[in-house]
Short mmCIF file of C-alpha atoms and ligand atoms in Angstrom, two decimals:
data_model
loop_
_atom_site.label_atom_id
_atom_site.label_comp_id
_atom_site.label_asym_id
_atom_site.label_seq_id
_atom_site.Cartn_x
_atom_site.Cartn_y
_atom_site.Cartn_z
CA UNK A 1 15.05 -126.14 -111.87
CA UNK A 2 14.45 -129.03 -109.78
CA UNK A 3 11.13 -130.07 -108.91
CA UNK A 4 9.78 -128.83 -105.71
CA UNK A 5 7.63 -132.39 -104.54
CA UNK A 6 4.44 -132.05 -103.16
CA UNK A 7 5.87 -134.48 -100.08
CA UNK A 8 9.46 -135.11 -98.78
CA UNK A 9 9.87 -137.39 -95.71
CA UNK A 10 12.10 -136.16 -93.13
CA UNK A 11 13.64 -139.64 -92.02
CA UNK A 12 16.22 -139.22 -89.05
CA UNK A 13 19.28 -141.39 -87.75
CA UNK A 14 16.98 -142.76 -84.95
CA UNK A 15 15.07 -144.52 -87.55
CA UNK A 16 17.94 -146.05 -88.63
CA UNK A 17 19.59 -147.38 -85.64
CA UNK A 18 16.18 -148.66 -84.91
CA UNK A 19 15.74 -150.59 -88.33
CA UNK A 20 18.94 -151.88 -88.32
CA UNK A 21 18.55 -153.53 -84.39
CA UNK A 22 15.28 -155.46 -86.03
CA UNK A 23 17.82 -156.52 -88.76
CA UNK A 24 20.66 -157.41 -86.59
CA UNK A 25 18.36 -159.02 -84.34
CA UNK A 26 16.11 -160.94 -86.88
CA UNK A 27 12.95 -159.51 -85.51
CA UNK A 28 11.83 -158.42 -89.17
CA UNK A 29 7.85 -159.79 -88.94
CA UNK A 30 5.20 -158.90 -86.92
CA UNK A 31 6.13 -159.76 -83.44
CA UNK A 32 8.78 -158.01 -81.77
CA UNK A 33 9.50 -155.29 -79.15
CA UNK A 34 8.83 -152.17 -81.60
CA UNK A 35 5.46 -153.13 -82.60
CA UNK A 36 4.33 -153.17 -78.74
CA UNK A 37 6.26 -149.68 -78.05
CA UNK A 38 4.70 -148.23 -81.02
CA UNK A 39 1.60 -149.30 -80.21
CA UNK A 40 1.54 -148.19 -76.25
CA UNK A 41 3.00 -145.18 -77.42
CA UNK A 42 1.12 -143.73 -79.75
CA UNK A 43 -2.03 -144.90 -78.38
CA UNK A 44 -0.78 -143.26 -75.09
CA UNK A 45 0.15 -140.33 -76.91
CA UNK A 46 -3.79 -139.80 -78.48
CA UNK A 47 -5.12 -140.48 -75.16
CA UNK A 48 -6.65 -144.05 -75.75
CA UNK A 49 -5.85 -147.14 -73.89
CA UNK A 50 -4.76 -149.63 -76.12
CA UNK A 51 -3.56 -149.06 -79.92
CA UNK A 52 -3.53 -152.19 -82.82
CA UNK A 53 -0.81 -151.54 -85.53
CA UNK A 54 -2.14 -152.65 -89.03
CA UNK A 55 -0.52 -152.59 -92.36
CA UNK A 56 -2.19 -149.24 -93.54
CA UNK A 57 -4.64 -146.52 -92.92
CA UNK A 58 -6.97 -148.44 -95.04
CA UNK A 59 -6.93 -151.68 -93.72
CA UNK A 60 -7.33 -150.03 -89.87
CA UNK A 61 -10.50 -148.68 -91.31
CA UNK A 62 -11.74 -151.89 -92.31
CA UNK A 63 -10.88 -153.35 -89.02
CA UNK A 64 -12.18 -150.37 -87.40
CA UNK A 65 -15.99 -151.11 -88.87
CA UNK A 66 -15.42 -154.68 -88.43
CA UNK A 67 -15.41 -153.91 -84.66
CA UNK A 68 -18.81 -153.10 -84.90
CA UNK A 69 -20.71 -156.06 -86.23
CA UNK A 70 -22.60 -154.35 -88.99
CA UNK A 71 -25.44 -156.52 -90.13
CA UNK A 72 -26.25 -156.08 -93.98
CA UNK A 73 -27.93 -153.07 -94.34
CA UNK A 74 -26.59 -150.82 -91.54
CA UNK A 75 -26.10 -147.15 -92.31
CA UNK A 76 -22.98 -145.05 -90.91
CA UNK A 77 -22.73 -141.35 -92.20
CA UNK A 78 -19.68 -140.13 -93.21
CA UNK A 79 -18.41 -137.02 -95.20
CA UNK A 80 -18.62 -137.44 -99.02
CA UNK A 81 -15.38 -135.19 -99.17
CA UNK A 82 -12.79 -138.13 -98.16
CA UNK A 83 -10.85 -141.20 -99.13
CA UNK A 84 -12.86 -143.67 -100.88
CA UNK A 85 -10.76 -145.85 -98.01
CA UNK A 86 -13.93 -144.62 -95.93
CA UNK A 87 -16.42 -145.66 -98.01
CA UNK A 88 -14.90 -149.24 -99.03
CA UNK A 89 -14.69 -149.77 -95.09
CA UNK A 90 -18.04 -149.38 -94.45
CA UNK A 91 -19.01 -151.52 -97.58
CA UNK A 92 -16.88 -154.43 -97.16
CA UNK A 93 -18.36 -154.86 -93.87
CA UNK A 94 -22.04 -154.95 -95.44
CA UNK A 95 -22.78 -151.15 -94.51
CA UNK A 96 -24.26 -148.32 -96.46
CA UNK A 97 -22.47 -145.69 -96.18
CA UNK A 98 -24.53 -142.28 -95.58
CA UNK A 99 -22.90 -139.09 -96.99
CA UNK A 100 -22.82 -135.19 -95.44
CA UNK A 101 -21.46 -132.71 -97.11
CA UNK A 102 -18.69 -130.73 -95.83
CA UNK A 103 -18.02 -127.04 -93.65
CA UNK A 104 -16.81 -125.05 -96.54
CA UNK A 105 -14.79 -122.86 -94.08
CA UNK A 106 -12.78 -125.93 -92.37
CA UNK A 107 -13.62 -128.49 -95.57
CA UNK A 108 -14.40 -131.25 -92.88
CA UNK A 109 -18.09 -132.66 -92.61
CA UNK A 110 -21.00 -130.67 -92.24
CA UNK A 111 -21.80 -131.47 -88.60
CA UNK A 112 -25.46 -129.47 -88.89
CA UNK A 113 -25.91 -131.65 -91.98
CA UNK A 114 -24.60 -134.74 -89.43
CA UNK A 115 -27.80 -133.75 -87.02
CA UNK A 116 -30.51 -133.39 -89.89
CA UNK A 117 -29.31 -136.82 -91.42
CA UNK A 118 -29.19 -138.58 -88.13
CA UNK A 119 -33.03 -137.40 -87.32
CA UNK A 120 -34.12 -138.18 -90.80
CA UNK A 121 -32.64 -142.16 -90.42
CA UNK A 122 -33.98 -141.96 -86.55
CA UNK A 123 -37.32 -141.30 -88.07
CA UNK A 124 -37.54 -144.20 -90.39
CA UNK A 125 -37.66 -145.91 -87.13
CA UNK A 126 -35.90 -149.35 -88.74
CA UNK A 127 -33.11 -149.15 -86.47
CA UNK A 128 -30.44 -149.16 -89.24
CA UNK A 129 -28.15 -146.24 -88.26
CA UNK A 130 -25.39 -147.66 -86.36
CA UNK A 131 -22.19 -144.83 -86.26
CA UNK A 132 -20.82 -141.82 -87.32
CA UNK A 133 -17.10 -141.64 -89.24
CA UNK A 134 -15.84 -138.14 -88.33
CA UNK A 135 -13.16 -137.30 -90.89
CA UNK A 136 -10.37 -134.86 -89.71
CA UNK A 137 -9.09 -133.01 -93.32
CA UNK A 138 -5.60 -131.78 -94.32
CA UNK A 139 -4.43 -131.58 -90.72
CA UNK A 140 -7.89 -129.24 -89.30
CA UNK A 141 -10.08 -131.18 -87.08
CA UNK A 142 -13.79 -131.89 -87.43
CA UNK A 143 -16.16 -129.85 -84.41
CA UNK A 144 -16.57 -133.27 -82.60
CA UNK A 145 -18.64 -132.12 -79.61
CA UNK A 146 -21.85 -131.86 -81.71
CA UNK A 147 -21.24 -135.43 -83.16
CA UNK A 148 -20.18 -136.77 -79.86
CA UNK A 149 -24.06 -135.26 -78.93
CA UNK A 150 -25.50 -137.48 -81.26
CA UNK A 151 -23.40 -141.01 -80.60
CA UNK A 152 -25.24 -140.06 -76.75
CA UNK A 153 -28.05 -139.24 -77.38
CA UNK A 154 -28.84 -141.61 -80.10
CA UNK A 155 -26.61 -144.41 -78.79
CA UNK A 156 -24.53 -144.65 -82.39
CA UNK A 157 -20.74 -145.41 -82.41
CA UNK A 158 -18.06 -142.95 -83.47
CA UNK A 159 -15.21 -144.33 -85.52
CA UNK A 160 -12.95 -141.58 -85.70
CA UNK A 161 -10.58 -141.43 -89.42
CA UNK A 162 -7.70 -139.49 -88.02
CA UNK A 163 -5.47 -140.26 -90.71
CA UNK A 164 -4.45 -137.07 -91.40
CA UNK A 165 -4.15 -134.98 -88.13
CA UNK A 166 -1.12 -136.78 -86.01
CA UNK A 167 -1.02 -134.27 -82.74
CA UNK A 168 -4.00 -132.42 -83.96
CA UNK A 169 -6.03 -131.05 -81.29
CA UNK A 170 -10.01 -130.06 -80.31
CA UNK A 171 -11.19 -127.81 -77.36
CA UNK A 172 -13.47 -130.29 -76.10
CA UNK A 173 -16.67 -128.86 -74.43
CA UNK A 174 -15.97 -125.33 -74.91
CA UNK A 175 -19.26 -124.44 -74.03
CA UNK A 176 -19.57 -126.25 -70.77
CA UNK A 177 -17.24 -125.29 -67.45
CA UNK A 178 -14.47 -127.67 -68.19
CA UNK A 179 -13.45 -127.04 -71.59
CA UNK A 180 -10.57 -129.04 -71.99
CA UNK A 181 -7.59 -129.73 -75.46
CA UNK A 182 -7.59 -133.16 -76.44
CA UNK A 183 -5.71 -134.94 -79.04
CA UNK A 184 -7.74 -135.88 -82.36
CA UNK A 185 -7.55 -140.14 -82.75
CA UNK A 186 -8.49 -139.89 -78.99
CA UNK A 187 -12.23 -138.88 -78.97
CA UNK A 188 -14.12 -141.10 -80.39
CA UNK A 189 -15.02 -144.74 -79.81
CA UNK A 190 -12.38 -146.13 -82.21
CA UNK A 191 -10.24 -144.22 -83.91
CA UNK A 192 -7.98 -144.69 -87.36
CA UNK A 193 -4.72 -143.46 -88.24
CA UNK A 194 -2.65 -143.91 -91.46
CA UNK A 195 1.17 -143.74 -91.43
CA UNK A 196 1.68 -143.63 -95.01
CA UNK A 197 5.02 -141.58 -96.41
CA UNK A 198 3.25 -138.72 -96.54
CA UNK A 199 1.75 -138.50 -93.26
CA UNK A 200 3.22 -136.57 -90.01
CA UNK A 201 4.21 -140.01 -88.12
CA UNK A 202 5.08 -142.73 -91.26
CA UNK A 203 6.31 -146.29 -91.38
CA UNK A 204 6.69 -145.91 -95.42
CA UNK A 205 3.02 -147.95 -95.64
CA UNK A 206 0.98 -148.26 -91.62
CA UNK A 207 -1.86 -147.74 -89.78
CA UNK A 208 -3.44 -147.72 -86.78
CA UNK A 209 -6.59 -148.31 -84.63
CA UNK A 210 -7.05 -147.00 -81.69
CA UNK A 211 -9.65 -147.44 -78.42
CA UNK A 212 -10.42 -147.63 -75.02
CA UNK A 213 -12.56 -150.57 -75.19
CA UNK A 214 -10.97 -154.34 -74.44
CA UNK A 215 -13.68 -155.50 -76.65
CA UNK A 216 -12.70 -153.49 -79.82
CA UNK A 217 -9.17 -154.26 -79.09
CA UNK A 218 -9.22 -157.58 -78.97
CA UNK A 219 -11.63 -157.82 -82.41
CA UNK A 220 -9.17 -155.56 -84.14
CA UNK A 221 -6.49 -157.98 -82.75
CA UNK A 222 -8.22 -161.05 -84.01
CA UNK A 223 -9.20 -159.28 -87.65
CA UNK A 224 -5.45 -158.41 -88.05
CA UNK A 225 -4.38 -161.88 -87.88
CA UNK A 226 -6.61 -163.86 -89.75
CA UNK A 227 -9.33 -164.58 -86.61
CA UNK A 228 -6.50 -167.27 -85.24
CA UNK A 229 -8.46 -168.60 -81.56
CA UNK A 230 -6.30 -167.66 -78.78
CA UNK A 231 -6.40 -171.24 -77.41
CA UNK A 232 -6.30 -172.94 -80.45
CA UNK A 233 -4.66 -171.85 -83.31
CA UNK A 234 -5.44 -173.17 -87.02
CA UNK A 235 -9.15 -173.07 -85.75
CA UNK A 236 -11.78 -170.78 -87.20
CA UNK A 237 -15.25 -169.53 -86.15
CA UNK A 238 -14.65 -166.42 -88.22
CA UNK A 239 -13.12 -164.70 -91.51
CA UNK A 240 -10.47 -162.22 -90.59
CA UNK A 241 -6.98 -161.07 -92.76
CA UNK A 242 -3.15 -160.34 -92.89
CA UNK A 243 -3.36 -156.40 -91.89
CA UNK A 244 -0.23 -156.85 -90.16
CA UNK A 245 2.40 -153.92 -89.80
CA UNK A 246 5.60 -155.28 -89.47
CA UNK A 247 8.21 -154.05 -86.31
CA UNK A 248 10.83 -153.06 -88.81
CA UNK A 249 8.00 -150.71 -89.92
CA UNK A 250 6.88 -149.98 -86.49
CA UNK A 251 10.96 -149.37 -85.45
CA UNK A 252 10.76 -146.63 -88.28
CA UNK A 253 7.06 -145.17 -86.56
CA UNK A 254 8.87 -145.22 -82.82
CA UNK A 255 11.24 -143.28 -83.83
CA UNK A 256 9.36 -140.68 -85.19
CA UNK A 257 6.90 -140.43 -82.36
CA UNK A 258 9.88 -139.85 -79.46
CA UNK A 259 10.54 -136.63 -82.01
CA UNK A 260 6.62 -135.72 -82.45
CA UNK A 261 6.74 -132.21 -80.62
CA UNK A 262 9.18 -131.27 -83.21
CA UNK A 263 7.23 -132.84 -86.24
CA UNK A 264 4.29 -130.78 -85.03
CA UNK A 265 6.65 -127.47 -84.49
CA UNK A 266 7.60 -127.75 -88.27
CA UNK A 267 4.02 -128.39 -89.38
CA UNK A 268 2.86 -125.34 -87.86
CA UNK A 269 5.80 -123.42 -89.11
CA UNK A 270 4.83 -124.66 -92.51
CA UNK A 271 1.12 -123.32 -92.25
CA UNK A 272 1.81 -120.20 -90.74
CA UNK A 273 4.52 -119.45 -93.43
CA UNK A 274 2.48 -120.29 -96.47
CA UNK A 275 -0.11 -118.13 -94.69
CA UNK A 276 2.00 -115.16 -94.03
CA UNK A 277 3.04 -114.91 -97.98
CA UNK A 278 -0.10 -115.78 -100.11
CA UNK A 279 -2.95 -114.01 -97.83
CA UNK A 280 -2.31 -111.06 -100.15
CA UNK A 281 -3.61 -113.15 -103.11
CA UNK A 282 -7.14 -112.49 -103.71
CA UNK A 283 -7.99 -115.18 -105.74
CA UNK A 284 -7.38 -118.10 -103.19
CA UNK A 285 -9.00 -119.14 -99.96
CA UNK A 286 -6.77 -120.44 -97.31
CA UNK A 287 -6.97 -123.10 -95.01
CA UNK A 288 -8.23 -121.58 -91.45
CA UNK A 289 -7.73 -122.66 -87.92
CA UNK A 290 -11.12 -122.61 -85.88
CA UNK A 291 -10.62 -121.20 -82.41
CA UNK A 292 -11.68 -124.79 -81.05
CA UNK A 293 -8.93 -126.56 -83.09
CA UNK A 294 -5.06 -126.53 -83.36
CA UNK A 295 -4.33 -127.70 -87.19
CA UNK A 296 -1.18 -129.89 -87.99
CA UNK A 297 -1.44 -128.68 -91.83
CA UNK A 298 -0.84 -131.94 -92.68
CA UNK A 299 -1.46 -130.71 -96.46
CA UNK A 300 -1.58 -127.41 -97.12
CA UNK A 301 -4.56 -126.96 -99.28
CA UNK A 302 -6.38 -123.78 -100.81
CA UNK A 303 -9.20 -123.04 -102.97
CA UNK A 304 -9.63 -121.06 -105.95
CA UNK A 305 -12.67 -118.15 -105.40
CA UNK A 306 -15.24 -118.39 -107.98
CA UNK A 307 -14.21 -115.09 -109.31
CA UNK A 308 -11.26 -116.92 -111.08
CA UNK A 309 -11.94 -117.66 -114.70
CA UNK A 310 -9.94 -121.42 -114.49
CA UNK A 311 -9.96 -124.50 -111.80
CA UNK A 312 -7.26 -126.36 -109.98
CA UNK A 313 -6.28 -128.38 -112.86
CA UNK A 314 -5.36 -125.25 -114.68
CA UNK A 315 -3.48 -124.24 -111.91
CA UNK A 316 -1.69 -127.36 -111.04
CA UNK A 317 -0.20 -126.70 -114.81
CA UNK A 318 0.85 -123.42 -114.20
CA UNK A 319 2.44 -124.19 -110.96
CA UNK A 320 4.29 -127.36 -112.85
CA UNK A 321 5.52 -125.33 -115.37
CA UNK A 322 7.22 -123.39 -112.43
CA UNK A 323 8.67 -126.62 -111.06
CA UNK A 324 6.01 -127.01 -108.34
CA UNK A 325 4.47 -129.92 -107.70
CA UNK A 326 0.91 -130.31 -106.50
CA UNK A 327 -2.20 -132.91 -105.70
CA UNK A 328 -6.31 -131.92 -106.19
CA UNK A 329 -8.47 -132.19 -103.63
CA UNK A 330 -10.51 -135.84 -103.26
CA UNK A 331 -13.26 -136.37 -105.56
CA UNK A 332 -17.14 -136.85 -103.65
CA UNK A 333 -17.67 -139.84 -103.25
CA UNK A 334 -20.94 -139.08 -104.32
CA UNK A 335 -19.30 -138.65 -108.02
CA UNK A 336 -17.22 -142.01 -107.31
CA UNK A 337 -18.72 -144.25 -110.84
CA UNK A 338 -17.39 -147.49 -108.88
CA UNK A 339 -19.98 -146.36 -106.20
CA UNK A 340 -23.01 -145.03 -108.01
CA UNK A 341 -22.72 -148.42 -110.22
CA UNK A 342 -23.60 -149.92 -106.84
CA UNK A 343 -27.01 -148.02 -106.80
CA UNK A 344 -26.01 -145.82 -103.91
CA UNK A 345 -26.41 -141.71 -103.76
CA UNK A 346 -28.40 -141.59 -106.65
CA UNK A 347 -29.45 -137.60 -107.28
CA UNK A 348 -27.62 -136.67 -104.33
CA UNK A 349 -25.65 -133.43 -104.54
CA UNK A 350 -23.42 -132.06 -102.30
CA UNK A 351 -22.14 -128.24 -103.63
CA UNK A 352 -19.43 -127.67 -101.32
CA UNK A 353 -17.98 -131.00 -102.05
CA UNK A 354 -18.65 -130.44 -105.64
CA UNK A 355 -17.17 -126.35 -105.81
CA UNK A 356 -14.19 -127.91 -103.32
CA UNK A 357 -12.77 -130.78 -105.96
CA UNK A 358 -12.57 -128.68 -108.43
CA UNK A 359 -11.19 -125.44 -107.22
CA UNK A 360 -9.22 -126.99 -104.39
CA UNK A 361 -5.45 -128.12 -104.54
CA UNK A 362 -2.70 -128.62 -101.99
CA UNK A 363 0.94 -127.42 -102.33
CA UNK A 364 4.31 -128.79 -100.99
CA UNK A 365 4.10 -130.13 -97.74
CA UNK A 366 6.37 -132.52 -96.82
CA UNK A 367 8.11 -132.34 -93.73
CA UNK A 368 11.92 -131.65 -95.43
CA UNK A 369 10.41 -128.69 -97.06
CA UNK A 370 12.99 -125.98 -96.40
CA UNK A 371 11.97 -122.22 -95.85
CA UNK A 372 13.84 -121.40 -99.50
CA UNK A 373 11.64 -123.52 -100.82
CA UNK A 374 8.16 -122.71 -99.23
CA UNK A 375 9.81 -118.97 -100.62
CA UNK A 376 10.23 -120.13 -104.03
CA UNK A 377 6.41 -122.06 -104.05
CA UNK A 378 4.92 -118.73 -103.19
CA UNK A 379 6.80 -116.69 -105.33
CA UNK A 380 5.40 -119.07 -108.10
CA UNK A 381 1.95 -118.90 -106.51
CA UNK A 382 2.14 -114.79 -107.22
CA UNK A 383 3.53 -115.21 -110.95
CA UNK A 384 1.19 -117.73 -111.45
CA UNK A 385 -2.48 -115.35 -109.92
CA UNK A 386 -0.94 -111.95 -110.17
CA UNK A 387 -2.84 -110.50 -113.47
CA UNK A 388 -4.53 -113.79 -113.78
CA UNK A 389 -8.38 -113.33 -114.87
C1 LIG B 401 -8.67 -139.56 -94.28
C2 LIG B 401 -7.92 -140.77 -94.73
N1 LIG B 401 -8.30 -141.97 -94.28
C3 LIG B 401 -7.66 -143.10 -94.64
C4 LIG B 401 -6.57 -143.06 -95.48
C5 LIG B 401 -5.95 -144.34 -95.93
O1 LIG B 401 -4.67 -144.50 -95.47
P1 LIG B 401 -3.60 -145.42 -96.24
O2 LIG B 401 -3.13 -144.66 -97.43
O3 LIG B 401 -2.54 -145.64 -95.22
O4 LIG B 401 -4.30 -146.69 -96.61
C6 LIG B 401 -6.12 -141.83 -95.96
C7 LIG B 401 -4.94 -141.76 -96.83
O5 LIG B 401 -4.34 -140.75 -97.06
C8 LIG B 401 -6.81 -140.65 -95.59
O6 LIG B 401 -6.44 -139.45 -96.04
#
């Protein structure tokens, strides 16, 4: 039986007509009239004013904190239960990153956790915590009015990873009078987005930041292409890089985005189907949607109960043996060795994080996965836990 891939792009004749007009037209770098539609668009589309294509997710996070002028030593909290793209943003630009651990319900961070590690820094008094990195998981977004609390009333900055939650959304304010649905990527001071293969918008590798703020624009401008002056080029007064996305990548991206109601329509298809035929199964926790969010399922993930006798790992083999491909959960990057050789989290612990790696996995979710085949995945899923221990 063929494998059933844990991602499948669904790439459409737009896409091609638009790659092959860069071709035709020799616009194949990083200047040309895709690049700037892609960018107005999708930065239109999350609500932000202006939107800086990069070469991936990563790289836009490492822009993204470069924005901010860390000085050596500055702290920014983040979820341990992420990308080590996060981490190695906030490190390359002299940072320290500061971990919470995550909501075991929605798997994003912790935002109670967010609070008591904010007032613990605030108390040391030395001035050294600078932002918060929200981190939207597996398509479900983070509670962001509690964290958007904290950038005001502490005066930190919120650099938003929204890498995996294209069209996501967040009832912003529902406790006030004017609770209002606004697109994740578009809430916090800068926001992130990755448009690798498997993501719902991809331009094969991509990324974006995002903000409303000319002066963030222009430095993520600037860091993208090496720090070149405006008025005189071949002139330095800082270090920047190549994180250029190319518009024969950004052609691919544009086309995507004109279809994104659709992309989102099958996403939520995808979630509510899984859902429908493996809520029966005890021995699994599904992913939820929180009244306050609208979840894209970019990956559908699930977690083993603790009742079960083996972890993902074990069931990643079963499900292979059925033909079904699959992907763990991240790793905390509290149990990253590259990161504790650095001296940093040293006896910190984080159980949800730590129960979540090993018990969680995602299944199939591309966006060509067919209805037969999210059929045949959970028919596996039941062989697989039925009678299982
Ligand atoms: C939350 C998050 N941030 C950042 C990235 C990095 O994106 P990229 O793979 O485009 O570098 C990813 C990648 O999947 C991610 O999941």
């Amino acid at each position: 039986m063929p494998i059933i891939p844990v991602n499948e792009p669904l790439i459409g004749e737009r896409e091609i007509e638009y790659v092959s007009e860069c071709l035709r037209t020799g616009w194949i770098s990083s200047a040309g009239r895709f690049i700037e539609e892609f960018e107005l668009k999708w930065a239109a589309y999350c609500g932000m004013k202006y939107g800086i294509a990069m070469s991936s997710g990563t790289t836009a996070l490492q822009a993204a904190v470069g924005c901010l002028g860390l000085r050596p030593g500055d702290k920014v909290i983040m979820p341990t239960f992420t990308i080590i793209s996060c981490a190695q943003a906030i490190i390359y630009n002299g940072g320290i990153p500061v971990l919470v651990d995550s909501d075991p319900r929605t798997w994003c961070m912790d935002v109670a956790q967010v609070r008591a590690k904010v007032e613990a820094e605030m108390k040391k008094g030395d001035g050294k915590l600078k932002a918060i990195m929200p981190v939207h998981i597996y398509g479900h977004p983070v509670d962001m009015d509690p964290i958007l609390e904290l950038a005001r009333e502490y005066n930190l900055k919120i650099i938003e990873d929204a890498a995996e939650v294209h069209g996501a959304e967040y009832l912003s304010g529902r406790n006030s009078a004017t609770p209002r649905w606004k697109r994740c990527g578009g809430l916090g001071h800068i926001s992130v987005f990755s448009f690798y293969a498997n993501k719902l918008i991809t331009t094969g590798e991509g990324g974006m930041v995002l903000t409303d703020d000319p002066a963030y624009a222009e430095k993520a401008r600037s860091l993208r292409n090496l720090c070149f002056l405006p008025h005189r080029r071949f002139y330095h007064t800082e270090l920047g890089y190549n994180f250029r996305l190319t518009n024969l990548q950004a052609a691919v991206g544009l086309a995507q985005v004109e279809r994104m109601e659709e992309i989102i329509a099958r996403k939520r298809w995808m979630g509510q189907a899984y859902t429908e035929r493996l809520c029966d199964l005890s021995q699994i926790i599904l992913p939820v949607e929180e009244a306050w969010a609208k979840n894209v399922y970019w990956m559908y993930g699930l977690v083993l109960t603790d009742d079960l006798q083996y972890d993902a790992t074990e069931l990643a083999q079963r499900l292979r043996a059925e033909s079904i491909d699959t992907r763990p959960f991240f790793i905390g990057m509290h149990e990253q060795p590259v990161l504790r050789q650095r001296d940093l989290f040293a006896g910190e612990q984080y159980p949800v994080a730590e129960r979540i790696a090993r018990r969680g996995l995602y299944l199939p979710s591309g966006l060509a996965l067919t209805e037969a085949q999210v059929e045949t995945v959970c028919q596996a899923m039941h062989k697989v836990l039925e009678g299982s221990p």
